CSV table of C-alpha atoms in Angstrom, one decimal:
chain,number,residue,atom,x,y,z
C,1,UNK,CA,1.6,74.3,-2.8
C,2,UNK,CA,-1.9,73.4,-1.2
C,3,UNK,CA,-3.8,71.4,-4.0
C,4,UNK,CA,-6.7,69.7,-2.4
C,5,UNK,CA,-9.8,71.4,-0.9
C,6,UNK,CA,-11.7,70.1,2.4
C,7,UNK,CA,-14.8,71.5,2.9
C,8,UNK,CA,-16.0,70.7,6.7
C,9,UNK,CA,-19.2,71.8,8.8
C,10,UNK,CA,-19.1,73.9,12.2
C,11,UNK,CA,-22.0,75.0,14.5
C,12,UNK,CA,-21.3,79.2,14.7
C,13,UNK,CA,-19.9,78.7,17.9
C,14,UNK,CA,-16.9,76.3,16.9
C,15,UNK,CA,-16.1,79.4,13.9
C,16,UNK,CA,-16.4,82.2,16.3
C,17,UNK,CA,-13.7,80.5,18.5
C,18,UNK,CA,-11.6,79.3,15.5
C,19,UNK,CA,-12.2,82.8,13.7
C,20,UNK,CA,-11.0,84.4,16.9
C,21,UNK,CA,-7.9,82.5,17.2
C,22,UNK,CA,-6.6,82.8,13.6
C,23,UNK,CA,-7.7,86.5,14.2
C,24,UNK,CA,-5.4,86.8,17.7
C,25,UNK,CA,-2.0,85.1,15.5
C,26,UNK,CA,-2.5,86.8,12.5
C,27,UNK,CA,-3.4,83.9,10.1
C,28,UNK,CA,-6.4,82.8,8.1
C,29,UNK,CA,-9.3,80.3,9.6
C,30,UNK,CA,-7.9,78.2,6.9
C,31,UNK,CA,-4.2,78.6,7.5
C,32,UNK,CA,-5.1,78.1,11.4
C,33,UNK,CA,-7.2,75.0,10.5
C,34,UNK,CA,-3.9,73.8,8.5
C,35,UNK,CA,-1.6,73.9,11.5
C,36,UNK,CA,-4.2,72.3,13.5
C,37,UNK,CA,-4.3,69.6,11.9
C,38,UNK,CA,-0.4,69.3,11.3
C,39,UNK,CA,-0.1,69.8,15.1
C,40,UNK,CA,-2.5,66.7,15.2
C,41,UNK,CA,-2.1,64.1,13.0
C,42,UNK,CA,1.1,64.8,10.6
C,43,UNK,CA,3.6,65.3,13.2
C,44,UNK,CA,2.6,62.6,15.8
C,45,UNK,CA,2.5,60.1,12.8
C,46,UNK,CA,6.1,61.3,11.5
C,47,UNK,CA,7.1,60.5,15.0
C,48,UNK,CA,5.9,57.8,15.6
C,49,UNK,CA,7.3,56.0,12.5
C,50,UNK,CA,10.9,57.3,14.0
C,51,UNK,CA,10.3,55.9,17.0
C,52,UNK,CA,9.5,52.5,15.7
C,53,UNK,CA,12.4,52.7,13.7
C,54,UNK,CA,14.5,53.7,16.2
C,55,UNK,CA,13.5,50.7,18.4
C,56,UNK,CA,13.6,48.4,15.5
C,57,UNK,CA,17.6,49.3,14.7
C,58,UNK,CA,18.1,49.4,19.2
C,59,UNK,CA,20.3,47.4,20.9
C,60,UNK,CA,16.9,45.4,22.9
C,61,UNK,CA,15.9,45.1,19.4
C,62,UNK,CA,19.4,43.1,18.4
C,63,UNK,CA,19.4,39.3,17.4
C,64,UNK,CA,21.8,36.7,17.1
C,65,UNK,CA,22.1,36.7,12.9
C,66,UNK,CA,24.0,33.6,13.5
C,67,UNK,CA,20.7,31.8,13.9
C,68,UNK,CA,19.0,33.5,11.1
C,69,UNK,CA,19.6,30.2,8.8
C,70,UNK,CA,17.7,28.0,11.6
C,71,UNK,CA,15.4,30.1,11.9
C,72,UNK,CA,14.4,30.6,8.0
C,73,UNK,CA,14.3,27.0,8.1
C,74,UNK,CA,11.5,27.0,10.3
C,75,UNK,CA,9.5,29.8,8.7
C,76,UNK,CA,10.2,27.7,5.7
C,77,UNK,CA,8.8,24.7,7.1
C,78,UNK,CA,5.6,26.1,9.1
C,79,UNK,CA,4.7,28.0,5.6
C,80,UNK,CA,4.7,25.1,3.8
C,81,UNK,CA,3.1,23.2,6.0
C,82,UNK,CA,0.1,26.0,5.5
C,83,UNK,CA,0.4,25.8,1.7
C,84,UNK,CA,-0.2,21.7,2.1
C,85,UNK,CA,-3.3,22.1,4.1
C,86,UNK,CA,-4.9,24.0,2.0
């Protein structure tokens, strides 16, 4: 369901050649300009989030939990330490 309007600016050439290729698959400038920008930005970003999480959960991305206590200590301690000098 499209709910949001975005109204954008192009010299006559930049419609001709947008009007031509919605006009050469079948689709409206406005469906075109739709999958355009899907192609773009939506997709790329979708994969890009998978891809971080699939190197966040991948084996180079693996840590001892063993040291997790030693190491929350640590945090715990440099945090603090940035609390007091303020």
């Amino acid at each position: 369901m499209l709910t949001r309007r975005l109204e954008i600016l192009l010299n006559p050439d930049e419609y001709k050649e947008i009007q031509r290729e919605a006009k050469e698959k079948g689709e409206s400038v406005g469906q075109l300009v739709r999958d355009l920008l899907r192609e773009k930005m939506v997709k790329p970003r979708k994969k890009t989030a998978i891809e971080a999480f699939q190197r966040l959960y991948s084996k180079e991305m693996e840590i001892d939990v063993s040291s997790w206590a030693e190491e929350k200590k640590k945090i715990t301690k440099t945090r603090i330490k940035e609390i007091e000098a303020h």
